mmCIF file of C-alpha atoms in Angstrom:
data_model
loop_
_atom_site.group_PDB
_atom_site.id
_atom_site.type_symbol
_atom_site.label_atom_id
_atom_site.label_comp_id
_atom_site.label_asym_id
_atom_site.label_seq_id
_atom_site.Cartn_x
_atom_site.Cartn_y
_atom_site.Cartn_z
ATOM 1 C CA UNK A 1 84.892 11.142 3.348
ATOM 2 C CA UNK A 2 82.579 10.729 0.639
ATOM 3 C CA UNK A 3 83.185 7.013 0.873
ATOM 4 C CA UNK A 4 81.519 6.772 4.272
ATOM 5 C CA UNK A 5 78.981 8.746 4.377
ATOM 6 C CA UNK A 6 75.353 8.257 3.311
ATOM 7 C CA UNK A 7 75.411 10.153 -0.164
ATOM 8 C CA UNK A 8 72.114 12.095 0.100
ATOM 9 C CA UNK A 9 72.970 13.012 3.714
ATOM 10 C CA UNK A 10 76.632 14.404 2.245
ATOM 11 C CA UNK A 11 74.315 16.644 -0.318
ATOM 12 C CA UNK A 12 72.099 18.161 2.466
ATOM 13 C CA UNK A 13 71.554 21.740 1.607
ATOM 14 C CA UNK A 14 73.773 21.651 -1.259
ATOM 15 C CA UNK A 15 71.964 19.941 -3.891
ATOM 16 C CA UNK A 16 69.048 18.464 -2.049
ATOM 17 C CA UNK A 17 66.445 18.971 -0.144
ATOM 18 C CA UNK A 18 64.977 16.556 3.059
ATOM 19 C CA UNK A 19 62.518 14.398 3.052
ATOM 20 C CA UNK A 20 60.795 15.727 6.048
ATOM 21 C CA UNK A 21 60.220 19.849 6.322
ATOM 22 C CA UNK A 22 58.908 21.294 9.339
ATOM 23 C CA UNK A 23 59.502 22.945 12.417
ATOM 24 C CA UNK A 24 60.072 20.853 15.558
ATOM 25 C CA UNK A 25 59.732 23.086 18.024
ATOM 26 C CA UNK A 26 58.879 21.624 21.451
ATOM 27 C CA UNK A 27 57.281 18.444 20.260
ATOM 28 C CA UNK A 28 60.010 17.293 18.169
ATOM 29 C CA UNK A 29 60.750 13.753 19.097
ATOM 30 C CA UNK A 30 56.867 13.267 19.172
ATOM 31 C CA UNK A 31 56.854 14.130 15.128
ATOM 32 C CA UNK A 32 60.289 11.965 13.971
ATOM 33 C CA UNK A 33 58.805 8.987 15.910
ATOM 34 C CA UNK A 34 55.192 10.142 13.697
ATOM 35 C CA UNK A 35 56.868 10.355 10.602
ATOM 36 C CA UNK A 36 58.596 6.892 10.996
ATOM 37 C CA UNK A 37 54.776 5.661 11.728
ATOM 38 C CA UNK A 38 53.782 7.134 8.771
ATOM 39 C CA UNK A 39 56.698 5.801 6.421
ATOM 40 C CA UNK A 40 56.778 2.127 7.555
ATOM 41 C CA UNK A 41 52.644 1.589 7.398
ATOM 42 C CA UNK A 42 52.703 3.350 4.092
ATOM 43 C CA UNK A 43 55.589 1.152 2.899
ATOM 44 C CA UNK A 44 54.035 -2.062 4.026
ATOM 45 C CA UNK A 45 50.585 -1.192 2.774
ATOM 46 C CA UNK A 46 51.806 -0.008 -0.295
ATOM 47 C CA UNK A 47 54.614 -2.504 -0.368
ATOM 48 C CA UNK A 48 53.375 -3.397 -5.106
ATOM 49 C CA UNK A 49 53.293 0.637 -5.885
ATOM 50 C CA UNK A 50 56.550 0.639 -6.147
ATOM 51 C CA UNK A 51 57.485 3.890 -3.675
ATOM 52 C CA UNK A 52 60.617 5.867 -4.350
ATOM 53 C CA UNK A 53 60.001 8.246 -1.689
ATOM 54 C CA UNK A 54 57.884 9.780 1.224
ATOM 55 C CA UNK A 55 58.097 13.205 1.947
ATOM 56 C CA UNK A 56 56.184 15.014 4.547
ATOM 57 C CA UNK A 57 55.404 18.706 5.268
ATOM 58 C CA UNK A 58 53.444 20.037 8.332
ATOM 59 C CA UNK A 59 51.746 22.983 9.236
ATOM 60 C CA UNK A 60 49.859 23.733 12.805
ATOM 61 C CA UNK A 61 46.735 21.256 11.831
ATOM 62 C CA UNK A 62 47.499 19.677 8.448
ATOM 63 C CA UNK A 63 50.045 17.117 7.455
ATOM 64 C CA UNK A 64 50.945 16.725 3.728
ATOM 65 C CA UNK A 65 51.898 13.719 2.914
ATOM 66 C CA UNK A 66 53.453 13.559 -1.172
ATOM 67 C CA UNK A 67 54.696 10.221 -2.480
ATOM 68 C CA UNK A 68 56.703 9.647 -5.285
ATOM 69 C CA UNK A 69 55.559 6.131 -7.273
ATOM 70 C CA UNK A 70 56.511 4.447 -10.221
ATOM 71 C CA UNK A 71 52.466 3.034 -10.569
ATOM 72 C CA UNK A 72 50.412 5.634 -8.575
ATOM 73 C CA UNK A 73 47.582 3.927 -10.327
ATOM 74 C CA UNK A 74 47.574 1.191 -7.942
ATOM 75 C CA UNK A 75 47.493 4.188 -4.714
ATOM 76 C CA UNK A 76 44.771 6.386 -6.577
ATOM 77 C CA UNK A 77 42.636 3.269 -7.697
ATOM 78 C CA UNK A 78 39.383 3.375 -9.379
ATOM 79 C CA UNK A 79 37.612 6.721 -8.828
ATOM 80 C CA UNK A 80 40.337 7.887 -6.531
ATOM 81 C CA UNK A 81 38.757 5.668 -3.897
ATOM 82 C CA UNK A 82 41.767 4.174 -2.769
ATOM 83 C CA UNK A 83 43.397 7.437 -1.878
ATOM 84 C CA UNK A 84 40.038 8.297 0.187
ATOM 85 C CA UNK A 85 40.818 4.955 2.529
ATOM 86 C CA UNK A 86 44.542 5.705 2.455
ATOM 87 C CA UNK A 87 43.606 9.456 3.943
ATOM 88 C CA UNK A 88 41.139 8.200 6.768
ATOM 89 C CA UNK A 89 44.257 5.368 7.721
ATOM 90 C CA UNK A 90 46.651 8.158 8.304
ATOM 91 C CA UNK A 91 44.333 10.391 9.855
ATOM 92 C CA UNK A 92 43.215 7.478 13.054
ATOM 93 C CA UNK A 93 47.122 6.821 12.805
ATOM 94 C CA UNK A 94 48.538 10.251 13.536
ATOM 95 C CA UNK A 95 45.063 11.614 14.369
ATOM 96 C CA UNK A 96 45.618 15.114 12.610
ATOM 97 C CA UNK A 97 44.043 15.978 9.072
ATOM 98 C CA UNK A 98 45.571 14.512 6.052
ATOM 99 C CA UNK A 99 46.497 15.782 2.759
ATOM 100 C CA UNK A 100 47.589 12.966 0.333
ATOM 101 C CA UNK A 101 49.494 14.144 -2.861
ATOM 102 C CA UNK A 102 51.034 11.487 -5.375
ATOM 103 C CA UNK A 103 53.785 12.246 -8.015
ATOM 104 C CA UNK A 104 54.705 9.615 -10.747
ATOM 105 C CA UNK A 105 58.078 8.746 -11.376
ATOM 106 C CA UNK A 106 58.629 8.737 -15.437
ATOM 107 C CA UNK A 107 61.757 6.476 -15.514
ATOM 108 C CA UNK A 108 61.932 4.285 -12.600
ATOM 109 C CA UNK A 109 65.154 2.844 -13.817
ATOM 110 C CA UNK A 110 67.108 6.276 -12.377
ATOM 111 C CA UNK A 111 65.901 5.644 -9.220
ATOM 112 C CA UNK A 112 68.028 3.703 -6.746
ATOM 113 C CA UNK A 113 65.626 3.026 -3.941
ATOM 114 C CA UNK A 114 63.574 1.349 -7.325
ATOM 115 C CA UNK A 115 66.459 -0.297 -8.849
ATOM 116 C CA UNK A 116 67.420 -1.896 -5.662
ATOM 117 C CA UNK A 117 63.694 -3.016 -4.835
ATOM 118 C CA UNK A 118 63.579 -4.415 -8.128
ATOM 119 C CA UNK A 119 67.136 -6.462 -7.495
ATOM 120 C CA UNK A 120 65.529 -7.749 -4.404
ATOM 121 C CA UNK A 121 62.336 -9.281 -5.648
ATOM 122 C CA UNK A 122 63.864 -11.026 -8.332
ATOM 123 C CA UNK A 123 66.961 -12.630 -5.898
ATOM 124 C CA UNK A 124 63.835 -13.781 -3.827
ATOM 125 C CA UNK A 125 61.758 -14.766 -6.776
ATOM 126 C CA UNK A 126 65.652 -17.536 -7.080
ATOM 127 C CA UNK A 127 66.811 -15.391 -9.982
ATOM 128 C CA UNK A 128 70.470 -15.600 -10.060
ATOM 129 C CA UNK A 129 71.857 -12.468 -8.626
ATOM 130 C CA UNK A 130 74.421 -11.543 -10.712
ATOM 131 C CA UNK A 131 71.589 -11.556 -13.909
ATOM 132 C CA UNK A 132 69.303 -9.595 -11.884
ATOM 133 C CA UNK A 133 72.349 -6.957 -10.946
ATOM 134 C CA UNK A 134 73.932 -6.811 -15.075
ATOM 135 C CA UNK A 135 70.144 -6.648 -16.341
ATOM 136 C CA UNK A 136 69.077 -3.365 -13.942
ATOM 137 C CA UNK A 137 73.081 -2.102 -14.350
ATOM 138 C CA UNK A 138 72.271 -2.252 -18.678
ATOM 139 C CA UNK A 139 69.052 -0.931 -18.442
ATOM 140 C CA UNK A 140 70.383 2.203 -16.337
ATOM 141 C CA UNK A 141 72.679 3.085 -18.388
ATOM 142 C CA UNK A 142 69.936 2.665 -21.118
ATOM 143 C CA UNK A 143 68.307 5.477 -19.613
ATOM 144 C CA UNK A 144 70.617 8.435 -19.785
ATOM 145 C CA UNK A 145 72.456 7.862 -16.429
ATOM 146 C CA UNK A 146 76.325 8.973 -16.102
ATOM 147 C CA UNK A 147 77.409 5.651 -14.075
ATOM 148 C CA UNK A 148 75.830 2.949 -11.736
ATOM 149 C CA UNK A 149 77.182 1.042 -8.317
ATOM 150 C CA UNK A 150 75.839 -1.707 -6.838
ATOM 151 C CA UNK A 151 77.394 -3.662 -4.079
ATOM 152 C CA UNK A 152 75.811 -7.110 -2.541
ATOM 153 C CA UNK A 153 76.343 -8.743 0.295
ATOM 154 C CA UNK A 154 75.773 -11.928 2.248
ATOM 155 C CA UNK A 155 74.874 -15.621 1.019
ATOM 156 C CA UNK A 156 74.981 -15.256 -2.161
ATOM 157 C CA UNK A 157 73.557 -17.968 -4.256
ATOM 158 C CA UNK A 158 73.158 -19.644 -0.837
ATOM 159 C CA UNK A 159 76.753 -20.184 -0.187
ATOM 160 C CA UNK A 160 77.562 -21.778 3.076
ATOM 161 C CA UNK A 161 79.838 -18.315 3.424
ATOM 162 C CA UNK A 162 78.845 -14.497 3.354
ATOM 163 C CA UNK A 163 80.601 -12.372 0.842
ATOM 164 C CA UNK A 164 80.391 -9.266 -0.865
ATOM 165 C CA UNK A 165 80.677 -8.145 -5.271
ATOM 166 C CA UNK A 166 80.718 -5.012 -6.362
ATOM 167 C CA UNK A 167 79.504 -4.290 -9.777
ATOM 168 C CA UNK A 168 79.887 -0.744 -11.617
ATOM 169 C CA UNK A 169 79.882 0.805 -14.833
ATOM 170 C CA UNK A 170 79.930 4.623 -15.720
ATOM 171 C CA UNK A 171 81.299 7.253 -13.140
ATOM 172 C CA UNK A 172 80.339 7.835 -9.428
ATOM 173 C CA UNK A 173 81.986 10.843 -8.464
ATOM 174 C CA UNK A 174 81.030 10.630 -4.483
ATOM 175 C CA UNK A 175 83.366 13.682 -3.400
ATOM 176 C CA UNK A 176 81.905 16.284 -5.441
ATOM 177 C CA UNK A 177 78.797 18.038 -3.827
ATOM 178 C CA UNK A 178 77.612 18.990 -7.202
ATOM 179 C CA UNK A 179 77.529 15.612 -8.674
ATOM 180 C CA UNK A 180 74.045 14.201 -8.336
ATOM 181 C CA UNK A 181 74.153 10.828 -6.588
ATOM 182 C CA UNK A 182 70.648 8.904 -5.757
ATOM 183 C CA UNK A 183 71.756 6.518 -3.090
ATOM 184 C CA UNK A 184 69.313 3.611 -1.630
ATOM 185 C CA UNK A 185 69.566 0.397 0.256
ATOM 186 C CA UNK A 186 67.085 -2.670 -0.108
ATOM 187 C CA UNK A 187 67.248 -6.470 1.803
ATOM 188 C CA UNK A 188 65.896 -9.251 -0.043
ATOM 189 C CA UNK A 189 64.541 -12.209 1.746
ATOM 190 C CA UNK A 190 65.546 -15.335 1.219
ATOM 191 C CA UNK A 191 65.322 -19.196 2.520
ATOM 192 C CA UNK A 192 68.955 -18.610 3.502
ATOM 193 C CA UNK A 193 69.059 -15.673 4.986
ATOM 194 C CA UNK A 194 68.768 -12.129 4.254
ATOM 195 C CA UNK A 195 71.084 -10.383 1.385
ATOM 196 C CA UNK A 196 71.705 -6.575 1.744
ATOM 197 C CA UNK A 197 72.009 -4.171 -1.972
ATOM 198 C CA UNK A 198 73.374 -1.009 -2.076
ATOM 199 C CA UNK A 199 72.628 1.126 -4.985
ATOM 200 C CA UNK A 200 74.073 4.149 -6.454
ATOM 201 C CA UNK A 201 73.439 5.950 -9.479
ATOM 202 C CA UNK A 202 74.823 9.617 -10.764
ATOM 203 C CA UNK A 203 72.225 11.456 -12.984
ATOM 204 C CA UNK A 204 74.833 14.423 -13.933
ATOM 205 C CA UNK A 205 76.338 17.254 -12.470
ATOM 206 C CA UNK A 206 74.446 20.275 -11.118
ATOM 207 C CA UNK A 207 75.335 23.699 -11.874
ATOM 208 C CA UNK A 208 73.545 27.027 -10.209
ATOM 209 C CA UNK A 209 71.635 27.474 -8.070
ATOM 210 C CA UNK A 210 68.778 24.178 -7.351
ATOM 211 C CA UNK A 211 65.792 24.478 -5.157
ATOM 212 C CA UNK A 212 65.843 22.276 -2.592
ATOM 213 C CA UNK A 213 62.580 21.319 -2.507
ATOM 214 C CA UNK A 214 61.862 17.618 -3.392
ATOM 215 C CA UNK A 215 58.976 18.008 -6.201
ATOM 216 C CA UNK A 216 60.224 21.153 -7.602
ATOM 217 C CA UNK A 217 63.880 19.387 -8.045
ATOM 218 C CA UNK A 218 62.056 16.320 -9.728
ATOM 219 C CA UNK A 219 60.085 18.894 -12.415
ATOM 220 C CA UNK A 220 62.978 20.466 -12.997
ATOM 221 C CA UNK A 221 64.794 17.003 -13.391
ATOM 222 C CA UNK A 222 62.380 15.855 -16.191
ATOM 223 C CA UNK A 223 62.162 19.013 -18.078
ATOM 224 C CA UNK A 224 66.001 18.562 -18.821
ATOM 225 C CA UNK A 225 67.772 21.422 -17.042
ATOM 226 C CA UNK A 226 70.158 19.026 -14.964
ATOM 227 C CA UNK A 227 72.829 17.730 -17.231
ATOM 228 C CA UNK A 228 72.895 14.135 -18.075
ATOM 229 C CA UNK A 229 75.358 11.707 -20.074
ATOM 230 C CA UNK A 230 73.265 12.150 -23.641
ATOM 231 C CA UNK A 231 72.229 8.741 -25.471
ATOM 232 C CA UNK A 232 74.149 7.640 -27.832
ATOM 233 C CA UNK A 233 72.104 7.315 -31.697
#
């Protein structure tokens, strides 16, 4: 089972939180189709921040909006003027008031919706893939991580036939609930077509009780509670 399913999904409840919290109530469809609006303008007008993730809270009037960036200096700009535009955008978009919080990722290379972006660009920027894949699988493992997946498919090198490689190193544990698996998918872009990565990356086992909410989790994370394979000297 844990070979089919969507790893975060699997961890629901157990070890993670979601991505959106609020109550649905009668209007429900109205605010999934919203926070779709929300994610894809964000991610296309934010497309060199590098996001990791989105995650939005609501109350009756006020929708808080927190994303998690490897360079939020390029979201708050100069003055925090930037995040002033981005706040008026969202507010004509979902026209409800707007609270904008951003959250900087410290190590970008243990997240996979990151690693995988970063895969992507540089197959589109005609960097061989398998370079691309050993260089972000080395530099992973660099950082502290306890094992690394990454599976590519489609014309590879521009080969007149679609295929898939698998590349790993470390441990991926994907039945154990406890076992901390960041899962993402990216597409990169190409003249010949469009090339699919799947990432996955285990940051350690969790023991105890975790809260499940997202920016709690991540200061938690950083402060070194959550066990993680220690670098070597």
């Amino acid at each position: 089972m844990g070979q089919k399913t969507n790893p975060i999904g699997n961890r629901l409840g157990f070890i993670k939180g979601w991505d959106s919290n609020w109550f649905g109530g009668k209007n429900y469809g109205e605010k999934i189709v919203e926070d779709d609006k929300i994610r894809r303008y964000l991610n296309a007008r934010l497309s060199k921040a590098g996001i990791a993730r989105i995650i939005i809270e609501r109350t009756l009037k006020l929708v808080t909006v927190t994303i998690q960036s490897s360079r939020p200096g390029i979201i708050i700009g100069k003055g925090g003027t930037e995040v002033e535009k981005l706040k008026e955008e969202l507010k004509k978009l979902t026209g409800k008031e707007v609270q904008i919080n951003i959250f900087e990722i410290k190590r970008p290379e243990l997240d996979a919706s990151l690693v995988a972006a970063g895969i992507a660009r540089q197959i589109e920027g005609r960097i061989s893939f398998r370079r691309a894949i050993k260089m972000s699988v080395a530099s992973t493992m660099r950082m502290g991580a306890e094992g690394i997946k990454v599976t590519i498919s489609g014309r590879l090198n521009g080969a007149e036939m679609a295929r898939t490689e698998h590349f790993k190193d470390g441990r991926i544990p994907l039945h154990t609930f406890r076992a901390d698996i960041d899962y993402a998918l990216a597409e990169a872009h190409t003249t010949y077509g469009r090339i699919g990565i799947k990432v996955w990356i285990c940051k350690g086992e969790v023991y105890g009780k975790r809260d499940l909410s997202p920016l709690p989790a991540q200061k938690q994370q950083k402060s070194g509670r959550f066990g993680g394979r220690k670098k070597k000297k």
